[in-house]
PDB file of C-alpha atoms in Angstrom:
ATOM      1  CA  TYR J  11     -24.758 -49.583 -38.804  1.00 93.00           C
ATOM      2  CA  GLU J  12     -21.920 -50.462 -41.114  1.00 91.00           C
ATOM      3  CA  GLY J  13     -19.559 -53.376 -41.486  1.00 91.00           C
ATOM      4  CA  GLY J  14     -21.043 -55.363 -38.628  1.00 93.00           C
ATOM      5  CA  VAL J  15     -20.881 -52.476 -36.144  1.00 95.00           C
ATOM      6  CA  ALA J  16     -24.058 -50.882 -34.780  1.00 96.00           C
ATOM      7  CA  LEU J  17     -23.955 -47.599 -32.896  1.00 94.00           C
ATOM      8  CA  VAL J  18     -26.613 -46.700 -30.333  1.00 95.00           C
ATOM      9  CA  GLY J  19     -27.478 -43.624 -28.297  1.00 90.00           C
ATOM     10  CA  ASP J  20     -25.219 -40.594 -28.508  1.00 86.00           C
ATOM     11  CA  ALA J  21     -22.703 -42.595 -30.532  1.00 88.00           C
ATOM     12  CA  ALA J  22     -25.321 -42.969 -33.272  1.00 91.00           C
ATOM     13  CA  ALA J  23     -26.878 -39.500 -33.102  1.00 90.00           C
ATOM     14  CA  ALA J  24     -26.538 -36.649 -30.633  1.00 86.00           C
ATOM     15  CA  THR J  25     -29.473 -34.839 -29.119  1.00 85.00           C
ATOM     16  CA  ASP J  26     -29.663 -31.446 -27.441  1.00 84.00           C
ATOM     17  CA  PRO J  27     -29.118 -31.985 -23.697  1.00 84.00           C
ATOM     18  CA  ASN J  28     -31.609 -29.188 -22.937  1.00 81.00           C
ATOM     19  CA  PHE J  29     -34.448 -31.594 -23.686  1.00 86.00           C
ATOM     20  CA  GLY J  30     -33.200 -34.734 -21.922  1.00 86.00           C
ATOM     21  CA  GLN J  31     -33.769 -37.174 -24.794  1.00 87.00           C
ATOM     22  CA  GLY J  32     -30.387 -38.929 -24.718  1.00 88.00           C
ATOM     23  CA  GLN J  33     -31.267 -41.814 -22.423  1.00 91.00           C
ATOM     24  CA  ALA J  34     -34.633 -42.384 -24.065  1.00 92.00           C
ATOM     25  CA  LEU J  35     -32.998 -42.463 -27.499  1.00 93.00           C
ATOM     26  CA  THR J  36     -30.356 -44.919 -26.260  1.00 94.00           C
ATOM     27  CA  LEU J  37     -32.966 -47.263 -24.802  1.00 95.00           C
ATOM     28  CA  ARG J  38     -35.048 -47.123 -27.977  1.00 96.00           C
ATOM     29  CA  ASP J  39     -31.970 -47.836 -30.093  1.00 96.00           C
ATOM     30  CA  VAL J  40     -31.125 -50.881 -27.979  1.00 97.00           C
ATOM     31  CA  ARG J  41     -34.701 -52.173 -28.145  1.00 97.00           C
ATOM     32  CA  GLU J  42     -34.937 -51.622 -31.902  1.00 97.00           C
ATOM     33  CA  LEU J  43     -31.621 -53.373 -32.542  1.00 97.00           C
ATOM     34  CA  ARG J  44     -32.551 -56.261 -30.254  1.00 97.00           C
ATOM     35  CA  ASP J  45     -35.916 -56.711 -31.956  1.00 97.00           C
ATOM     36  CA  ARG J  46     -34.336 -56.705 -35.408  1.00 97.00           C
ATOM     37  CA  LEU J  47     -31.700 -59.252 -34.357  1.00 97.00           C
ATOM     38  CA  LEU J  48     -34.325 -61.549 -32.823  1.00 97.00           C
ATOM     39  CA  ASP J  49     -36.572 -61.349 -35.898  1.00 95.00           C
ATOM     40  CA  ALA J  50     -33.904 -61.891 -38.576  1.00 93.00           C
ATOM     41  CA  SER J  51     -31.789 -64.880 -39.469  1.00 95.00           C
ATOM     42  CA  ASP J  52     -29.168 -62.617 -41.063  1.00 96.00           C
ATOM     43  CA  PRO J  53     -27.416 -60.281 -38.597  1.00 96.00           C
ATOM     44  CA  ASP J  54     -26.309 -57.957 -41.401  1.00 96.00           C
ATOM     45  CA  ALA J  55     -29.885 -57.556 -42.614  1.00 96.00           C
ATOM     46  CA  ALA J  56     -30.958 -56.915 -39.019  1.00 97.00           C
ATOM     47  CA  GLY J  57     -28.303 -54.231 -38.657  1.00 97.00           C
ATOM     48  CA  ASN J  58     -29.391 -52.524 -41.856  1.00 96.00           C
ATOM     49  CA  ALA J  59     -33.056 -52.668 -40.811  1.00 97.00           C
ATOM     50  CA  TYR J  60     -32.120 -51.128 -37.462  1.00 97.00           C
ATOM     51  CA  ALA J  61     -30.188 -48.334 -39.203  1.00 96.00           C
ATOM     52  CA  GLU J  62     -33.164 -47.500 -41.424  1.00 96.00           C
ATOM     53  CA  ALA J  63     -35.557 -47.460 -38.461  1.00 96.00           C
ATOM     54  CA  HIS J  64     -33.134 -45.381 -36.390  1.00 96.00           C
ATOM     55  CA  ASP J  65     -32.737 -42.787 -39.128  1.00 95.00           C
ATOM     56  CA  ARG J  66     -36.516 -42.514 -39.483  1.00 96.00           C
ATOM     57  CA  TYR J  67     -37.312 -41.919 -35.811  1.00 95.00           C
ATOM     58  CA  TYR J  68     -34.215 -39.791 -35.203  1.00 95.00           C
ATOM     59  CA  ARG J  69     -35.238 -37.430 -38.047  1.00 94.00           C
ATOM     60  CA  ARG J  70     -38.635 -36.974 -36.360  1.00 95.00           C
ATOM     61  CA  LEU J  71     -37.058 -36.386 -32.950  1.00 93.00           C
ATOM     62  CA  LYS J  72     -34.555 -33.916 -34.400  1.00 93.00           C
ATOM     63  CA  SER J  73     -37.321 -32.006 -36.181  1.00 93.00           C
ATOM     64  CA  VAL J  74     -39.312 -31.619 -32.950  1.00 92.00           C
ATOM     65  CA  GLU J  75     -36.163 -30.717 -31.037  1.00 91.00           C
ATOM     66  CA  ASP J  76     -35.212 -28.062 -33.604  1.00 88.00           C
ATOM     67  CA  THR J  77     -38.693 -26.553 -33.433  1.00 86.00           C
ATOM     68  CA  ALA J  78     -38.603 -26.492 -29.629  1.00 87.00           C
ATOM     69  CA  THR J  79     -35.155 -24.885 -29.713  1.00 84.00           C
ATOM     70  CA  ASP J  80     -36.441 -22.175 -32.042  1.00 78.00           C
ATOM     71  CA  LEU J  81     -39.504 -21.564 -29.895  1.00 79.00           C
ATOM     72  CA  LEU J  82     -37.717 -21.543 -26.546  1.00 79.00           C
ATOM     73  CA  PHE J  83     -34.335 -20.074 -27.402  1.00 77.00           C
ATOM     74  CA  GLY J  84     -34.727 -18.401 -30.786  1.00 71.00           C
ATOM     75  CA  ARG J  85     -35.406 -14.769 -31.441  1.00 66.00           C
ATOM     76  CA  LEU J  86     -39.024 -14.013 -32.273  1.00 64.00           C
ATOM     77  CA  ASP J  87     -38.034 -11.606 -35.031  1.00 67.00           C
ATOM     78  CA  ALA J  88     -35.593 -13.992 -36.707  1.00 72.00           C
ATOM     79  CA  PRO J  89     -36.348 -14.768 -40.372  1.00 80.00           C
ATOM     80  CA  ALA J  90     -36.913 -18.458 -39.609  1.00 73.00           C
ATOM     81  CA  ALA J  91     -39.448 -17.588 -36.905  1.00 71.00           C
ATOM     82  CA  ARG J  92     -41.324 -15.229 -39.220  1.00 74.00           C
ATOM     83  CA  ALA J  93     -41.394 -17.861 -41.959  1.00 79.00           C
ATOM     84  CA  ARG J  94     -42.697 -20.476 -39.531  1.00 73.00           C
ATOM     85  CA  ARG J  95     -45.481 -18.167 -38.359  1.00 72.00           C
ATOM     86  CA  ARG J  96     -46.485 -17.431 -41.957  1.00 81.00           C
ATOM     87  CA  SER J  97     -46.543 -21.110 -42.907  1.00 81.00           C
ATOM     88  CA  SER J  98     -48.774 -22.072 -39.958  1.00 67.00           C
ATOM     89  CA  THR J  99     -51.639 -19.751 -40.946  1.00 58.00           C
TER      90      THR J  99
END
């Protein structure tokens, strides 16, 4: 959100199509923005609150998606995979 314009779905943040999260993210974005607009008297404050919430849940989604990508498509002997195995013990 910036300057009175709020982006939702893939316009706001892209997801890996291998995991099918695009539509779910879009619907959550729309719901979050709607809720913020209904709860606030200031549309700009609502937009900023939406942007903060979006960034928070998108970071979590992206972290899970990155981990799944590494597990499903990454090489088992890659340095990142070895580091992840060491950190989980």
